[in-house]
XYZ file of C-alpha atoms in Angstrom:
265
model
C 0.946 12.551 19.044
C 1.295 9.871 21.707
C 3.266 7.705 19.231
C 5.712 10.585 18.537
C 6.158 11.126 22.274
C 6.752 7.342 22.743
C 9.353 7.277 19.991
C 11.141 10.358 21.391
C 11.058 8.727 24.865
C 12.520 5.506 23.437
C 15.309 7.352 21.686
C 16.104 9.144 24.835
C 16.237 5.948 26.812
C 18.748 4.526 24.246
C 20.992 7.481 24.691
C 20.570 7.352 28.448
C 21.751 3.666 28.454
C 24.645 4.426 26.192
C 25.760 7.400 28.377
C 25.795 5.188 31.361
C 27.898 2.534 29.596
C 25.252 -0.181 30.062
C 25.145 -1.039 26.393
C 28.936 -1.499 25.985
C 29.947 -4.911 24.660
C 31.437 -7.706 26.648
C 34.212 -10.085 25.541
C 33.929 -13.873 25.788
C 35.497 -15.151 29.029
C 35.292 -18.899 28.050
C 36.964 -21.021 25.404
C 34.898 -21.916 22.473
C 35.131 -22.969 18.857
C 37.130 -20.706 16.532
C 34.208 -20.330 14.185
C 31.883 -19.237 16.899
C 34.331 -16.779 18.249
C 34.825 -15.325 14.817
C 31.104 -14.614 14.434
C 31.024 -13.159 17.943
C 33.792 -10.711 17.390
C 32.473 -9.824 13.941
C 29.172 -9.049 15.583
C 31.008 -6.845 18.118
C 32.664 -5.012 15.287
C 29.446 -4.456 13.396
C 27.726 -3.309 16.624
C 30.447 -0.717 17.166
C 29.822 0.464 13.561
C 26.043 0.740 14.489
C 25.176 -2.014 11.990
C 22.795 -3.628 14.410
C 21.117 -5.846 11.902
C 24.421 -7.317 10.837
C 25.577 -7.604 14.499
C 22.396 -9.507 15.450
C 22.798 -11.861 12.492
C 26.373 -12.698 13.482
C 25.573 -13.211 17.186
C 22.729 -15.520 16.141
C 25.170 -17.577 13.974
C 27.523 -17.748 16.956
C 24.649 -19.200 19.105
C 23.752 -21.661 16.369
C 27.560 -22.662 16.137
C 27.282 -23.885 19.766
C 28.619 -20.827 21.686
C 26.657 -20.248 24.893
C 27.873 -17.547 27.244
C 26.341 -14.672 29.233
C 28.539 -12.175 27.284
C 26.972 -13.394 23.992
C 23.402 -13.116 25.249
C 24.124 -9.766 26.789
C 25.542 -8.323 23.598
C 22.660 -9.757 21.627
C 20.211 -8.206 24.098
C 21.951 -4.842 23.554
C 21.661 -5.272 19.752
C 17.941 -6.025 19.832
C 17.345 -3.145 22.134
C 19.047 -0.863 19.520
C 16.781 -2.321 16.934
C 13.721 -1.587 19.097
C 12.825 -5.179 19.628
C 12.146 -5.157 23.394
C 10.845 -8.777 23.700
C 14.056 -10.116 22.044
C 16.220 -7.784 24.179
C 14.535 -8.989 27.368
C 14.719 -12.641 26.320
C 18.510 -12.446 25.791
C 19.142 -10.393 28.950
C 17.252 -12.937 30.941
C 19.305 -15.733 29.387
C 22.403 -13.869 30.307
C 21.216 -13.421 33.848
C 20.444 -17.132 34.064
C 24.076 -17.943 33.272
C 25.603 -15.098 35.199
C 23.405 -14.036 38.133
C 23.912 -10.793 39.981
C 25.732 -9.099 37.014
C 24.989 -5.433 37.598
C 24.854 -4.459 33.957
C 22.445 -7.239 33.027
C 20.231 -6.531 35.999
C 20.142 -2.898 35.218
C 19.234 -3.416 31.552
C 16.424 -5.889 32.462
C 14.997 -3.360 34.947
C 15.282 -0.474 32.451
C 13.677 -2.321 29.564
C 10.882 -3.550 31.884
C 10.088 0.047 32.571
C 9.445 0.499 28.817
C 7.006 -2.341 28.316
C 3.196 -1.830 28.758
C 2.458 -4.253 31.594
C 3.617 -3.253 35.057
C 3.034 -6.203 37.322
C 4.154 -6.014 40.921
C 5.953 -8.932 42.396
C 3.969 -10.908 44.943
C 5.521 -10.346 48.466
C 7.477 -13.247 49.802
C 9.127 -13.987 53.106
C 12.588 -12.293 53.398
C 14.153 -15.745 54.126
C 13.202 -17.048 50.810
C 14.597 -13.917 49.007
C 17.759 -14.293 51.079
C 18.104 -17.981 50.049
C 17.537 -17.193 46.395
C 20.143 -14.388 46.481
C 22.578 -16.697 48.238
C 22.013 -19.499 45.713
C 22.497 -17.072 42.849
C 25.900 -15.944 44.164
C 27.479 -18.893 42.463
C 26.971 -21.176 39.454
C 26.048 -24.778 39.860
C 29.577 -25.685 38.922
C 30.990 -23.457 41.655
C 28.625 -25.034 44.230
C 29.909 -28.456 43.030
C 33.469 -27.334 43.814
C 32.343 -26.302 47.342
C 30.908 -29.844 47.826
C 34.300 -31.366 46.998
C 36.234 -28.870 49.066
C 34.017 -29.308 52.128
C 34.026 -33.118 51.829
C 37.866 -33.118 51.600
C 38.096 -30.848 54.648
C 35.628 -33.032 56.475
C 37.659 -36.191 55.924
C 40.877 -34.305 56.753
C 39.357 -33.154 60.086
C 38.137 -36.660 60.748
C 41.648 -38.100 60.106
C 43.022 -35.497 62.518
C 40.546 -36.700 65.151
C 41.945 -40.222 65.054
C 45.542 -39.039 64.821
C 45.707 -36.353 67.495
C 46.323 -37.472 71.073
C 45.399 -34.252 72.844
C 41.709 -34.512 73.926
C 40.772 -30.782 73.309
C 42.154 -30.809 69.827
C 40.365 -34.146 69.132
C 37.151 -32.428 70.078
C 37.887 -29.445 67.814
C 38.688 -31.784 64.869
C 35.536 -33.761 65.421
C 33.334 -30.675 65.572
C 35.144 -29.317 62.493
C 34.429 -32.514 60.639
C 30.704 -32.289 61.416
C 30.707 -28.769 60.355
C 32.390 -29.435 57.041
C 30.153 -32.427 56.279
C 27.156 -30.242 57.125
C 28.377 -27.508 54.757
C 28.851 -30.083 52.025
C 25.189 -31.106 52.382
C 24.110 -27.439 52.193
C 26.181 -27.087 49.115
C 24.595 -30.160 47.615
C 21.196 -28.558 48.076
C 22.216 -25.213 46.492
C 24.132 -26.981 43.570
C 21.025 -29.042 42.761
C 18.697 -26.085 43.103
C 20.970 -23.885 41.044
C 21.388 -26.589 38.303
C 17.635 -27.005 38.088
C 17.180 -23.203 37.807
C 19.840 -22.974 35.066
C 18.426 -25.784 33.023
C 14.706 -25.289 33.555
C 12.397 -23.844 31.009
C 9.962 -22.463 33.618
C 9.977 -18.834 32.501
C 9.041 -17.150 29.279
C 8.645 -13.775 27.566
C 5.453 -12.769 25.750
C 6.193 -12.177 22.107
C 2.703 -11.351 20.794
C 1.806 -7.708 20.812
C -1.412 -8.472 22.739
C -2.614 -11.796 24.160
C -5.624 -12.933 26.142
C -5.140 -14.915 29.327
C -7.895 -17.482 29.767
C -9.254 -19.494 32.620
C -8.986 -22.718 30.687
C -6.772 -24.210 27.850
C -9.191 -23.763 25.087
C -10.168 -21.202 22.421
C -13.525 -20.460 23.968
C -12.156 -20.228 27.517
C -13.214 -17.201 29.430
C -10.760 -14.240 29.003
C -10.009 -12.436 32.304
C -6.795 -10.644 31.574
C -4.795 -9.165 28.668
C -0.967 -9.089 28.462
C 1.404 -7.368 26.048
C 4.760 -8.189 24.596
C 7.750 -8.203 26.780
C 5.997 -9.433 29.916
C 7.639 -12.234 31.842
C 5.553 -15.250 32.804
C 6.242 -18.430 34.872
C 5.283 -21.688 33.296
C 3.320 -23.972 35.693
C 2.110 -26.693 33.314
C 1.635 -27.640 29.584
C -1.391 -29.114 27.882
C -2.108 -29.577 24.157
C -0.222 -26.483 22.902
C -1.181 -24.384 25.899
C 0.860 -23.130 28.847
C -0.565 -22.703 32.270
C 1.246 -19.532 33.396
C 1.648 -17.610 36.702
C 2.374 -13.869 36.785
C 4.698 -12.227 39.257
C 1.693 -11.119 41.375
C 0.382 -14.655 41.627
C -2.408 -14.567 39.170
C -2.707 -17.755 37.036
C -4.123 -18.432 33.583
C -3.645 -20.209 30.208
C -1.989 -18.917 27.036
C -0.993 -20.544 23.685
C 2.654 -21.819 23.590
C 3.315 -19.969 20.339
C 2.645 -16.656 22.038
C 5.728 -16.837 24.224
C 9.342 -17.803 24.008
C 10.829 -19.812 26.837
C 13.943 -18.349 28.481
């Protein structure tokens, strides 16, 4: 009876998502190879025809052809959701979010699917300043932060040049202060660009893909089990040792799991 209720709840959630347009497909916004684009648009066509198996296959081929974009990962996440594969849906939504932070559709779908998985792990509270800095960093890609560096350095040198050219004392002071400000902003941009690049290219998060796994105190088969996780749960990778990952949960708890039981985002 519980299984039937779960299936009905799942089907209802699918329709709810569709009704709110959160599972509509997105088009590629970047240039890519013609072959990869062909598979991407073919995947879109099959998705619209509700051939989700065919759509997933074409999206995967597009990925293997070298196409990497938040739109592709987002559409692939939608497809796996339609197929009832929640871990794969979350994995691809998370990859889309990594490439395009703060996208409302992606964030909504991640939150929605997380409500469907078994484990409900509350995030460990952090100081608001760190949340603010993370949100500010995620406003732009590492490439955008790099552009800010160049712009601020250019404005800094322009202000410095104005300082040496202008004769009027007050405006010389304004130009000097402006130069210091722009060079300071360039340093801030360097920090956020580096932090964002590390975040984009790190493999420090993963999704559990095994239906049920044991979290152990040590990286060994006979290590003491103190927690059980289920598929779809997001974990943070702290270390790696002989086929094991030392992982941290959102609430701060730490343990060891086998590498093969998760897929890195």
